[in-house]
Structure formats: C-alpha cells, structure tokens
C-alpha cells in the first residue's frame, strides 16, 4: 500500500516537473528569462528604489588577503568574474562547433563566416561615420555583437517552422559573431598591459593546453588553472573574461567517436543551463537598468546613440544579407534547400539584437557615465526594433507555409 502511494506521488511529481524541464530545454526559454530580468532591471531603474539599486551594484566586495586582496564593486564582480563562466561556455561551444559541429567543414562554414564578418564590419563602419574624430569613437565595437539567446528565441517565436538551414545559419553566424566579439575585446578593449602578469598567464595557458593534449580529465586541475589564468589576465590588463574563453578552448573534446563522453561535452552540458538561466539573467539585471526620461530618449540623437542604432538596426542586416547574397550570386556557395534569399535578410534583422554582448562591450568601451547610459539605451532600443523587424519578416516569409 505504502509502495503504491510512493509511486503515485513520484508520478505526480514528475508530471509537475516535466513542463519546467521542457521549458528550460527550449532554445527560446533563455531569451524569455533574459527579457524578464531586463524588464525588472529597467523597472528598478525607473522606480523609487532606483538609488538603492545603484547603491547595491556599487557595493565593494573583497576576496583574499594581503598582496592577493581583490576589491571590486558588485557590478565589476559580475562583469569581470561571473561573466567568465558565460565566456567559458562560449569557448567550449566554439571548439565543439569547429571540431564536430556545423562549422566543421570549410564548405559549410564559408557562408556563416562571411555573413558574420559582413555583419560586424558594416555596423562598425556606420558607427565610425557618426563618431569619427570624437572621443566616443571607442564605442565602434558595441554594434558588432549579436545576442544568440535572444535572436534564436525570437526566431523560434516568429517562425517555428522555419527551414532547418536557416536555424543552422543563424546559430553558426552567432557563434562566429561571438568569436569576433571575443577578439575585439581581447585586442581593442584591453589596456595598461603588465608584462610579468601576462607571462605568468601565458605559462598557465601552456600548462592547460598540455593537460588537454594529455587528455587529463581532472576538473579540479582545469578549475585551478582557469582561476590562475583569470587572475593573471586581470592583473595583466587583458579583460579577464578572455581567460574563460581560452579555458574553454583547452578542455579535452575527444574524437569524433568519443566526443559524446568527453570532458568538454560533460562540462558544456552541466554549465550551459547555469550560464543561460543564472549568469546571463544576473548580468541583465545588473546592466540593463536604464532610467527612461526625456533626456535619455533625446540622447539617442547624439552621435553615440545614432551610431549604435544605425549599426545594429541597419548595419547588421545589410552586412549579413549582402555578404550571403553576394556569395550565392557569385556561385561561391549554393542556396541551401528550402531557403529563400529573403531568409538571410530576416536572419540579419535578428542579428541586430545585440543586447547582452553589446551591453557588455559598451561597459568596456565607455568610461564616461553619460555616454555609457546613452549606449545602453541605444542598444536596448535597436535590439527591440531589430526583433520586431525580424519577427515581421519571418511572419511574412511563413505565409502559406503548412
């Protein structure tokens, strides 16, 4: 009797949990969670609790002791520390895609790589056109980014029956875009380099890749190495989140036959939900708090606002579409089955949803508080407009699709 009751309770528990499990497995779900936390952040920034919200973000937190004491604001711990987990997952994802995934063969990588490059260069040029000769030129990298969670989430909502090739194209494009963003951060948003710290970081990195080469499976060793690399980069002037990416590259991926059981696959499987449903929402909550008033809306008409808006809303779709269309017209690549050229324009519009990555780069690009707030407002506005435009395009493309 007791056994029957226990089994019945177990079954009822499974039925209650299953909808939540299905939700967290959907591609769109992380984008939904991000949106909720971004709205909460904006609500707090425009509420009577705005001062308390800002004060909490600037709380000083210290870790360590003596010469190894690190003291940073809560906001910096999130942006420099917690975000390293997000970039670690991105590093593993990029490695997997290039070794075993959609970016494995040169023929399949050419189209998304070319589109991603076009989608980074054109926005950067548009921003530069508005800000050339001004101190705000430092923000040229903000409009280059694509938020993979939001873009895939909007695609899943707008076109649930979109051709598989379009989903693959947008995913691969966003991954290459992430790689481009990582390079931009490493090369252009690192400053005051400190040689001894960077040499120590290089030694740690060599050790990590040696462990990977030997197929060492100890998570603890990689964790210690990653922590040392993060600290060395922080002291050396390279943004410490780059340590997360390089650590991801160093995790053993196995072979084509053993990849499913590799350390990389296991860590990616375990950490992706934490990255998507904890790290990124916390980042959104701490960085998307934008006070909306007449001044902030008016600032969209400044060179910073116009440059970012033009880059994301116009430059992204133009760069992505023209690059893809050009390769197809020149017969360098074939149009994927079931895909129309207009699909690339729709994908380009969704590529203009910069949100988290654009906000992250904006925080590195601008030291002036007013310019940073303008950049954040422009990123959110352009991301919303891009999402609406992409939704309309895919809804139009899907008319008559059974």
mmCIF file of C-alpha atoms in Angstrom, residues 40-400:
data_model
loop_
_atom_site.group_PDB
_atom_site.id
_atom_site.type_symbol
_atom_site.label_atom_id
_atom_site.label_comp_id
_atom_site.label_asym_id
_atom_site.label_seq_id
_atom_site.Cartn_x
_atom_site.Cartn_y
_atom_site.Cartn_z
ATOM 1 C CA UNK A 40 12.892 44.065 -13.987
ATOM 2 C CA UNK A 41 16.191 45.994 -14.195
ATOM 3 C CA UNK A 42 14.560 48.803 -16.172
ATOM 4 C CA UNK A 43 11.650 48.808 -13.739
ATOM 5 C CA UNK A 44 14.023 49.179 -10.774
ATOM 6 C CA UNK A 45 15.973 51.962 -12.507
ATOM 7 C CA UNK A 46 12.740 53.909 -13.019
ATOM 8 C CA UNK A 47 11.228 53.270 -9.591
ATOM 9 C CA UNK A 48 11.553 54.805 -6.114
ATOM 10 C CA UNK A 49 14.154 52.072 -5.444
ATOM 11 C CA UNK A 50 16.495 53.341 -8.188
ATOM 12 C CA UNK A 51 19.005 54.804 -5.716
ATOM 13 C CA UNK A 52 19.102 51.573 -3.686
ATOM 14 C CA UNK A 53 19.524 49.554 -6.916
ATOM 15 C CA UNK A 54 22.553 51.669 -7.914
ATOM 16 C CA UNK A 55 23.985 51.562 -4.395
ATOM 17 C CA UNK A 56 23.826 47.761 -4.269
ATOM 18 C CA UNK A 57 25.583 47.477 -7.636
ATOM 19 C CA UNK A 58 28.447 49.613 -6.298
ATOM 20 C CA UNK A 59 28.897 47.736 -3.024
ATOM 21 C CA UNK A 60 32.595 46.936 -2.551
ATOM 22 C CA UNK A 61 33.325 43.235 -2.110
ATOM 23 C CA UNK A 62 36.794 41.956 -1.189
ATOM 24 C CA UNK A 63 38.257 38.487 -1.667
ATOM 25 C CA UNK A 64 41.657 37.242 -0.486
ATOM 26 C CA UNK A 65 44.209 38.843 1.824
ATOM 27 C CA UNK A 66 47.470 40.770 1.774
ATOM 28 C CA UNK A 67 49.077 41.090 -1.651
ATOM 29 C CA UNK A 68 46.341 38.900 -3.109
ATOM 30 C CA UNK A 69 43.410 41.026 -1.946
ATOM 31 C CA UNK A 70 40.907 41.770 -4.704
ATOM 32 C CA UNK A 71 38.419 44.543 -4.023
ATOM 33 C CA UNK A 72 35.818 45.384 -6.662
ATOM 34 C CA UNK A 73 32.238 46.596 -6.827
ATOM 35 C CA UNK A 74 29.459 44.023 -7.138
ATOM 36 C CA UNK A 75 28.916 45.207 -10.720
ATOM 37 C CA UNK A 76 32.566 44.524 -11.574
ATOM 38 C CA UNK A 77 32.466 41.098 -9.904
ATOM 39 C CA UNK A 78 29.510 40.265 -12.147
ATOM 40 C CA UNK A 79 31.009 41.709 -15.349
ATOM 41 C CA UNK A 80 34.587 40.508 -14.794
ATOM 42 C CA UNK A 81 34.064 37.387 -12.694
ATOM 43 C CA UNK A 82 30.654 35.826 -13.202
ATOM 44 C CA UNK A 83 30.700 36.577 -16.932
ATOM 45 C CA UNK A 84 33.877 34.491 -17.221
ATOM 46 C CA UNK A 85 31.598 31.458 -16.765
ATOM 47 C CA UNK A 86 29.483 32.607 -19.721
ATOM 48 C CA UNK A 87 32.597 33.060 -21.864
ATOM 49 C CA UNK A 88 33.916 29.672 -20.713
ATOM 50 C CA UNK A 89 30.754 28.045 -22.065
ATOM 51 C CA UNK A 90 31.102 30.050 -25.299
ATOM 52 C CA UNK A 91 34.701 28.844 -25.629
ATOM 53 C CA UNK A 92 33.642 25.201 -25.310
ATOM 54 C CA UNK A 93 30.756 25.763 -27.736
ATOM 55 C CA UNK A 94 33.031 27.329 -30.361
ATOM 56 C CA UNK A 95 35.552 24.492 -30.027
ATOM 57 C CA UNK A 96 32.814 21.851 -30.380
ATOM 58 C CA UNK A 97 31.264 23.529 -33.428
ATOM 59 C CA UNK A 98 34.608 23.805 -35.237
ATOM 60 C CA UNK A 99 35.650 20.227 -34.422
ATOM 61 C CA UNK A 100 32.387 18.298 -34.724
ATOM 62 C CA UNK A 101 29.510 20.670 -35.499
ATOM 63 C CA UNK A 102 28.114 22.967 -38.158
ATOM 64 C CA UNK A 103 31.468 24.735 -38.635
ATOM 65 C CA UNK A 104 33.495 21.569 -39.186
ATOM 66 C CA UNK A 105 33.784 21.563 -42.983
ATOM 67 C CA UNK A 106 35.056 24.584 -44.967
ATOM 68 C CA UNK A 107 32.117 24.371 -47.382
ATOM 69 C CA UNK A 108 29.571 24.727 -44.578
ATOM 70 C CA UNK A 109 31.475 27.446 -42.713
ATOM 71 C CA UNK A 110 32.060 29.866 -45.594
ATOM 72 C CA UNK A 111 28.514 31.264 -45.720
ATOM 73 C CA UNK A 112 28.023 31.986 -41.974
ATOM 74 C CA UNK A 113 31.611 33.215 -41.565
ATOM 75 C CA UNK A 114 31.289 35.651 -44.479
ATOM 76 C CA UNK A 115 27.875 36.800 -43.245
ATOM 77 C CA UNK A 116 29.175 37.253 -39.692
ATOM 78 C CA UNK A 117 32.167 39.283 -40.907
ATOM 79 C CA UNK A 118 29.876 41.476 -43.014
ATOM 80 C CA UNK A 119 27.569 41.812 -40.026
ATOM 81 C CA UNK A 120 30.464 43.067 -37.911
ATOM 82 C CA UNK A 121 32.263 45.322 -40.398
ATOM 83 C CA UNK A 122 29.257 47.302 -41.697
ATOM 84 C CA UNK A 123 27.916 48.224 -38.207
ATOM 85 C CA UNK A 124 31.404 49.261 -37.095
ATOM 86 C CA UNK A 125 31.776 51.473 -40.185
ATOM 87 C CA UNK A 126 28.369 53.079 -39.647
ATOM 88 C CA UNK A 127 29.187 53.838 -36.011
ATOM 89 C CA UNK A 128 32.561 55.254 -37.052
ATOM 90 C CA UNK A 129 30.872 57.516 -39.616
ATOM 91 C CA UNK A 130 28.845 59.143 -36.822
ATOM 92 C CA UNK A 131 31.699 59.371 -34.306
ATOM 93 C CA UNK A 132 34.911 59.842 -36.287
ATOM 94 C CA UNK A 133 37.189 62.402 -34.660
ATOM 95 C CA UNK A 134 35.261 62.280 -31.373
ATOM 96 C CA UNK A 135 36.250 60.667 -28.034
ATOM 97 C CA UNK A 136 33.211 58.388 -28.389
ATOM 98 C CA UNK A 137 34.868 56.597 -31.327
ATOM 99 C CA UNK A 138 35.870 53.992 -28.714
ATOM 100 C CA UNK A 139 32.351 52.530 -28.951
ATOM 101 C CA UNK A 140 32.785 51.195 -32.502
ATOM 102 C CA UNK A 141 32.655 47.596 -31.247
ATOM 103 C CA UNK A 142 29.282 47.893 -29.487
ATOM 104 C CA UNK A 143 27.081 47.383 -32.551
ATOM 105 C CA UNK A 144 29.120 44.423 -33.849
ATOM 106 C CA UNK A 145 27.607 41.901 -31.428
ATOM 107 C CA UNK A 146 24.661 39.504 -31.690
ATOM 108 C CA UNK A 147 22.822 38.006 -28.715
ATOM 109 C CA UNK A 148 22.421 34.333 -29.663
ATOM 110 C CA UNK A 149 19.802 33.581 -26.990
ATOM 111 C CA UNK A 150 17.534 36.458 -27.957
ATOM 112 C CA UNK A 151 17.946 36.012 -31.725
ATOM 113 C CA UNK A 152 17.158 32.281 -31.622
ATOM 114 C CA UNK A 153 14.355 32.919 -29.159
ATOM 115 C CA UNK A 154 12.690 35.436 -31.480
ATOM 116 C CA UNK A 155 13.178 33.081 -34.442
ATOM 117 C CA UNK A 156 11.538 30.221 -32.534
ATOM 118 C CA UNK A 157 8.589 32.503 -31.725
ATOM 119 C CA UNK A 158 8.252 34.158 -35.137
ATOM 120 C CA UNK A 159 8.925 31.158 -37.367
ATOM 121 C CA UNK A 160 8.554 27.823 -35.546
ATOM 122 C CA UNK A 161 8.509 26.084 -38.948
ATOM 123 C CA UNK A 162 11.497 27.948 -40.382
ATOM 124 C CA UNK A 163 13.757 25.798 -42.597
ATOM 125 C CA UNK A 164 16.346 23.933 -40.566
ATOM 126 C CA UNK A 165 19.062 25.517 -42.726
ATOM 127 C CA UNK A 166 18.003 28.996 -41.540
ATOM 128 C CA UNK A 167 18.255 27.964 -37.874
ATOM 129 C CA UNK A 168 21.685 26.413 -38.521
ATOM 130 C CA UNK A 169 22.803 29.534 -40.422
ATOM 131 C CA UNK A 170 21.724 31.916 -37.650
ATOM 132 C CA UNK A 171 23.278 29.723 -34.946
ATOM 133 C CA UNK A 172 26.595 29.390 -36.801
ATOM 134 C CA UNK A 173 26.575 33.115 -37.599
ATOM 135 C CA UNK A 174 26.030 33.998 -33.938
ATOM 136 C CA UNK A 175 28.856 31.671 -32.853
ATOM 137 C CA UNK A 176 31.284 33.245 -35.349
ATOM 138 C CA UNK A 177 29.996 36.645 -34.221
ATOM 139 C CA UNK A 178 30.792 35.691 -30.613
ATOM 140 C CA UNK A 179 34.304 34.711 -31.667
ATOM 141 C CA UNK A 180 34.701 38.066 -33.422
ATOM 142 C CA UNK A 181 33.450 39.875 -30.333
ATOM 143 C CA UNK A 182 35.924 37.977 -28.162
ATOM 144 C CA UNK A 183 38.798 39.003 -30.449
ATOM 145 C CA UNK A 184 37.639 42.629 -30.382
ATOM 146 C CA UNK A 185 37.547 42.612 -26.568
ATOM 147 C CA UNK A 186 40.982 40.976 -26.337
ATOM 148 C CA UNK A 187 42.682 43.206 -28.920
ATOM 149 C CA UNK A 188 40.992 46.584 -28.550
ATOM 150 C CA UNK A 189 39.415 46.770 -25.093
ATOM 151 C CA UNK A 190 42.419 45.717 -23.046
ATOM 152 C CA UNK A 191 44.734 48.404 -21.668
ATOM 153 C CA UNK A 192 47.688 49.107 -19.361
ATOM 154 C CA UNK A 193 49.306 45.770 -20.151
ATOM 155 C CA UNK A 194 51.622 44.354 -17.458
ATOM 156 C CA UNK A 195 54.326 42.105 -18.897
ATOM 157 C CA UNK A 196 55.144 39.837 -15.908
ATOM 158 C CA UNK A 197 51.469 39.056 -15.274
ATOM 159 C CA UNK A 198 50.903 38.263 -18.949
ATOM 160 C CA UNK A 199 53.968 35.992 -18.995
ATOM 161 C CA UNK A 200 52.582 34.163 -15.967
ATOM 162 C CA UNK A 201 49.237 33.879 -17.763
ATOM 163 C CA UNK A 202 50.952 32.500 -20.870
ATOM 164 C CA UNK A 203 52.699 29.857 -18.732
ATOM 165 C CA UNK A 204 49.374 28.833 -17.170
ATOM 166 C CA UNK A 205 47.751 28.682 -20.608
ATOM 167 C CA UNK A 206 50.532 26.438 -21.929
ATOM 168 C CA UNK A 207 50.027 24.167 -18.924
ATOM 169 C CA UNK A 208 46.278 23.981 -19.622
ATOM 170 C CA UNK A 209 46.803 23.023 -23.262
ATOM 171 C CA UNK A 210 49.436 20.471 -22.200
ATOM 172 C CA UNK A 211 46.848 18.912 -19.865
ATOM 173 C CA UNK A 212 44.364 18.873 -22.741
ATOM 174 C CA UNK A 213 46.929 17.288 -25.065
ATOM 175 C CA UNK A 214 47.488 14.567 -22.459
ATOM 176 C CA UNK A 215 43.695 14.154 -22.232
ATOM 177 C CA UNK A 216 43.749 14.822 -18.490
ATOM 178 C CA UNK A 217 40.179 14.567 -17.159
ATOM 179 C CA UNK A 218 40.609 16.304 -13.789
ATOM 180 C CA UNK A 219 38.049 19.115 -13.485
ATOM 181 C CA UNK A 220 39.910 20.399 -10.404
ATOM 182 C CA UNK A 221 43.150 20.959 -12.347
ATOM 183 C CA UNK A 222 41.344 22.927 -15.065
ATOM 184 C CA UNK A 223 39.456 24.897 -12.406
ATOM 185 C CA UNK A 224 42.694 25.855 -10.633
ATOM 186 C CA UNK A 225 44.376 26.685 -13.946
ATOM 187 C CA UNK A 226 41.386 28.750 -15.047
ATOM 188 C CA UNK A 227 41.394 30.696 -11.775
ATOM 189 C CA UNK A 228 45.117 31.444 -12.094
ATOM 190 C CA UNK A 229 44.662 32.485 -15.736
ATOM 191 C CA UNK A 230 41.750 34.776 -14.799
ATOM 192 C CA UNK A 231 43.826 36.454 -12.070
ATOM 193 C CA UNK A 232 46.869 36.824 -14.351
ATOM 194 C CA UNK A 233 44.771 38.457 -17.074
ATOM 195 C CA UNK A 234 43.065 40.755 -14.555
ATOM 196 C CA UNK A 235 46.472 41.933 -13.308
ATOM 197 C CA UNK A 236 47.964 41.950 -16.806
ATOM 198 C CA UNK A 237 45.462 44.333 -18.406
ATOM 199 C CA UNK A 238 43.609 41.832 -20.619
ATOM 200 C CA UNK A 239 39.922 41.615 -19.831
ATOM 201 C CA UNK A 240 39.650 38.583 -17.510
ATOM 202 C CA UNK A 241 36.633 37.093 -19.298
ATOM 203 C CA UNK A 242 39.037 36.185 -22.124
ATOM 204 C CA UNK A 243 40.525 33.687 -19.660
ATOM 205 C CA UNK A 244 37.144 31.935 -19.664
ATOM 206 C CA UNK A 245 37.208 31.588 -23.447
ATOM 207 C CA UNK A 246 40.765 30.226 -23.506
ATOM 208 C CA UNK A 247 39.954 27.813 -20.693
ATOM 209 C CA UNK A 248 37.018 26.576 -22.793
ATOM 210 C CA UNK A 249 39.375 26.037 -25.742
ATOM 211 C CA UNK A 250 41.664 23.945 -23.526
ATOM 212 C CA UNK A 251 39.067 21.415 -22.336
ATOM 213 C CA UNK A 252 39.600 17.969 -23.978
ATOM 214 C CA UNK A 253 36.972 17.346 -26.665
ATOM 215 C CA UNK A 254 37.778 13.731 -27.535
ATOM 216 C CA UNK A 255 37.469 12.324 -31.045
ATOM 217 C CA UNK A 256 34.527 12.012 -33.429
ATOM 218 C CA UNK A 257 33.712 8.648 -31.829
ATOM 219 C CA UNK A 258 34.278 9.601 -28.171
ATOM 220 C CA UNK A 259 33.118 13.231 -28.210
ATOM 221 C CA UNK A 260 29.761 12.393 -26.636
ATOM 222 C CA UNK A 261 31.553 11.192 -23.483
ATOM 223 C CA UNK A 262 34.321 13.811 -23.479
ATOM 224 C CA UNK A 263 35.022 16.203 -20.621
ATOM 225 C CA UNK A 264 34.093 19.133 -22.864
ATOM 226 C CA UNK A 265 30.663 17.685 -23.635
ATOM 227 C CA UNK A 266 30.007 16.873 -19.975
ATOM 228 C CA UNK A 267 31.022 20.330 -18.743
ATOM 229 C CA UNK A 268 29.113 22.071 -21.516
ATOM 230 C CA UNK A 269 26.000 20.029 -20.714
ATOM 231 C CA UNK A 270 26.251 20.849 -16.999
ATOM 232 C CA UNK A 271 27.183 24.521 -17.252
ATOM 233 C CA UNK A 272 25.020 25.705 -20.168
ATOM 234 C CA UNK A 273 21.824 25.871 -18.045
ATOM 235 C CA UNK A 274 23.706 27.768 -15.307
ATOM 236 C CA UNK A 275 25.098 30.185 -17.891
ATOM 237 C CA UNK A 276 21.743 30.686 -19.618
ATOM 238 C CA UNK A 277 19.459 30.809 -16.588
ATOM 239 C CA UNK A 278 21.677 32.302 -13.883
ATOM 240 C CA UNK A 279 24.761 34.113 -15.203
ATOM 241 C CA UNK A 280 23.065 35.932 -18.086
ATOM 242 C CA UNK A 281 19.933 36.961 -16.140
ATOM 243 C CA UNK A 282 22.141 38.314 -13.320
ATOM 244 C CA UNK A 283 24.157 40.223 -15.931
ATOM 245 C CA UNK A 284 20.946 41.619 -17.459
ATOM 246 C CA UNK A 285 19.612 42.571 -14.031
ATOM 247 C CA UNK A 286 22.788 44.481 -13.197
ATOM 248 C CA UNK A 287 23.462 46.092 -16.598
ATOM 249 C CA UNK A 288 20.078 46.779 -18.220
ATOM 250 C CA UNK A 289 18.885 49.266 -15.609
ATOM 251 C CA UNK A 290 18.282 52.326 -17.789
ATOM 252 C CA UNK A 291 16.463 55.366 -16.443
ATOM 253 C CA UNK A 292 13.999 56.431 -19.131
ATOM 254 C CA UNK A 293 13.230 60.146 -19.301
ATOM 255 C CA UNK A 294 13.170 62.918 -21.871
ATOM 256 C CA UNK A 295 16.924 63.311 -21.651
ATOM 257 C CA UNK A 296 17.740 59.642 -22.228
ATOM 258 C CA UNK A 297 15.411 59.449 -25.234
ATOM 259 C CA UNK A 298 16.863 62.672 -26.606
ATOM 260 C CA UNK A 299 20.372 61.239 -26.233
ATOM 261 C CA UNK A 300 19.502 58.671 -28.900
ATOM 262 C CA UNK A 301 20.005 61.524 -31.383
ATOM 263 C CA UNK A 302 23.624 62.049 -30.280
ATOM 264 C CA UNK A 303 26.486 60.512 -32.305
ATOM 265 C CA UNK A 304 26.734 57.592 -29.845
ATOM 266 C CA UNK A 305 23.007 56.852 -29.975
ATOM 267 C CA UNK A 306 22.699 57.254 -33.739
ATOM 268 C CA UNK A 307 25.867 55.248 -34.390
ATOM 269 C CA UNK A 308 24.739 52.266 -32.311
ATOM 270 C CA UNK A 309 21.144 52.399 -33.581
ATOM 271 C CA UNK A 310 22.288 52.605 -37.202
ATOM 272 C CA UNK A 311 24.878 49.882 -36.673
ATOM 273 C CA UNK A 312 22.532 47.330 -35.112
ATOM 274 C CA UNK A 313 19.251 48.127 -36.864
ATOM 275 C CA UNK A 314 20.624 48.889 -40.351
ATOM 276 C CA UNK A 315 24.244 47.750 -40.476
ATOM 277 C CA UNK A 316 23.677 44.220 -39.185
ATOM 278 C CA UNK A 317 21.010 43.181 -41.727
ATOM 279 C CA UNK A 318 22.814 44.958 -44.573
ATOM 280 C CA UNK A 319 26.172 43.363 -43.786
ATOM 281 C CA UNK A 320 24.751 39.875 -43.268
ATOM 282 C CA UNK A 321 22.383 39.940 -46.244
ATOM 283 C CA UNK A 322 24.811 41.461 -48.754
ATOM 284 C CA UNK A 323 27.607 39.054 -47.778
ATOM 285 C CA UNK A 324 25.368 35.983 -48.072
ATOM 286 C CA UNK A 325 23.621 37.197 -51.228
ATOM 287 C CA UNK A 326 26.934 38.080 -52.874
ATOM 288 C CA UNK A 327 28.415 34.610 -52.289
ATOM 289 C CA UNK A 328 25.274 32.951 -53.649
ATOM 290 C CA UNK A 329 25.061 35.213 -56.728
ATOM 291 C CA UNK A 330 28.742 34.593 -57.478
ATOM 292 C CA UNK A 331 28.048 30.842 -57.126
ATOM 293 C CA UNK A 332 30.736 30.508 -54.473
ATOM 294 C CA UNK A 333 28.142 28.711 -52.332
ATOM 295 C CA UNK A 334 24.761 27.204 -53.162
ATOM 296 C CA UNK A 335 21.469 28.406 -51.697
ATOM 297 C CA UNK A 336 20.525 25.835 -49.013
ATOM 298 C CA UNK A 337 17.468 23.688 -49.716
ATOM 299 C CA UNK A 338 14.167 25.300 -48.742
ATOM 300 C CA UNK A 339 15.793 28.698 -48.159
ATOM 301 C CA UNK A 340 14.994 31.945 -49.982
ATOM 302 C CA UNK A 341 17.402 34.866 -50.160
ATOM 303 C CA UNK A 342 14.898 36.884 -48.103
ATOM 304 C CA UNK A 343 15.558 34.480 -45.220
ATOM 305 C CA UNK A 344 19.065 35.961 -44.978
ATOM 306 C CA UNK A 345 17.596 39.449 -44.629
ATOM 307 C CA UNK A 346 15.353 38.185 -41.825
ATOM 308 C CA UNK A 347 18.330 36.494 -40.153
ATOM 309 C CA UNK A 348 20.265 39.745 -40.491
ATOM 310 C CA UNK A 349 17.475 41.643 -38.751
ATOM 311 C CA UNK A 350 17.568 39.169 -35.862
ATOM 312 C CA UNK A 351 21.353 39.547 -35.854
ATOM 313 C CA UNK A 352 20.720 43.177 -34.900
ATOM 314 C CA UNK A 353 19.547 42.024 -31.466
ATOM 315 C CA UNK A 354 22.816 42.848 -29.729
ATOM 316 C CA UNK A 355 21.550 43.133 -26.169
ATOM 317 C CA UNK A 356 23.815 41.237 -23.708
ATOM 318 C CA UNK A 357 27.023 41.172 -25.758
ATOM 319 C CA UNK A 358 26.523 44.784 -26.896
ATOM 320 C CA UNK A 359 25.853 45.908 -23.313
ATOM 321 C CA UNK A 360 28.981 44.049 -22.205
ATOM 322 C CA UNK A 361 31.190 45.725 -24.831
ATOM 323 C CA UNK A 362 29.599 49.119 -24.073
ATOM 324 C CA UNK A 363 30.664 48.774 -20.433
ATOM 325 C CA UNK A 364 34.253 48.299 -21.651
ATOM 326 C CA UNK A 365 34.157 50.992 -24.339
ATOM 327 C CA UNK A 366 32.868 53.967 -22.355
ATOM 328 C CA UNK A 367 34.305 55.402 -19.161
ATOM 329 C CA UNK A 368 32.001 58.427 -19.260
ATOM 330 C CA UNK A 369 28.761 57.652 -17.420
ATOM 331 C CA UNK A 370 26.557 59.712 -19.756
ATOM 332 C CA UNK A 371 27.978 58.069 -22.883
ATOM 333 C CA UNK A 372 27.567 54.619 -21.320
ATOM 334 C CA UNK A 373 23.924 55.275 -20.429
ATOM 335 C CA UNK A 374 23.265 56.555 -23.963
ATOM 336 C CA UNK A 375 24.918 53.449 -25.392
ATOM 337 C CA UNK A 376 22.795 51.168 -23.200
ATOM 338 C CA UNK A 377 19.602 52.978 -24.214
ATOM 339 C CA UNK A 378 20.550 52.733 -27.892
ATOM 340 C CA UNK A 379 21.398 49.021 -27.588
ATOM 341 C CA UNK A 380 18.039 48.218 -25.987
ATOM 342 C CA UNK A 381 16.085 50.360 -28.477
ATOM 343 C CA UNK A 382 17.894 48.939 -31.515
ATOM 344 C CA UNK A 383 17.536 45.373 -30.214
ATOM 345 C CA UNK A 384 13.772 45.831 -29.765
ATOM 346 C CA UNK A 385 13.395 47.347 -33.249
ATOM 347 C CA UNK A 386 15.525 44.580 -34.792
ATOM 348 C CA UNK A 387 13.473 41.909 -33.030
ATOM 349 C CA UNK A 388 10.199 43.432 -34.265
ATOM 350 C CA UNK A 389 11.527 43.801 -37.824
ATOM 351 C CA UNK A 390 12.854 40.234 -37.859
ATOM 352 C CA UNK A 391 9.565 38.908 -36.499
ATOM 353 C CA UNK A 392 7.595 40.743 -39.202
ATOM 354 C CA UNK A 393 9.927 39.456 -41.924
ATOM 355 C CA UNK A 394 9.713 35.812 -40.843
ATOM 356 C CA UNK A 395 5.944 36.040 -40.353
ATOM 357 C CA UNK A 396 5.706 37.320 -43.927
ATOM 358 C CA UNK A 397 8.025 34.578 -45.222
ATOM 359 C CA UNK A 398 5.976 31.939 -43.444
ATOM 360 C CA UNK A 399 2.662 32.913 -45.053
ATOM 361 C CA UNK A 400 1.264 29.903 -46.814
#
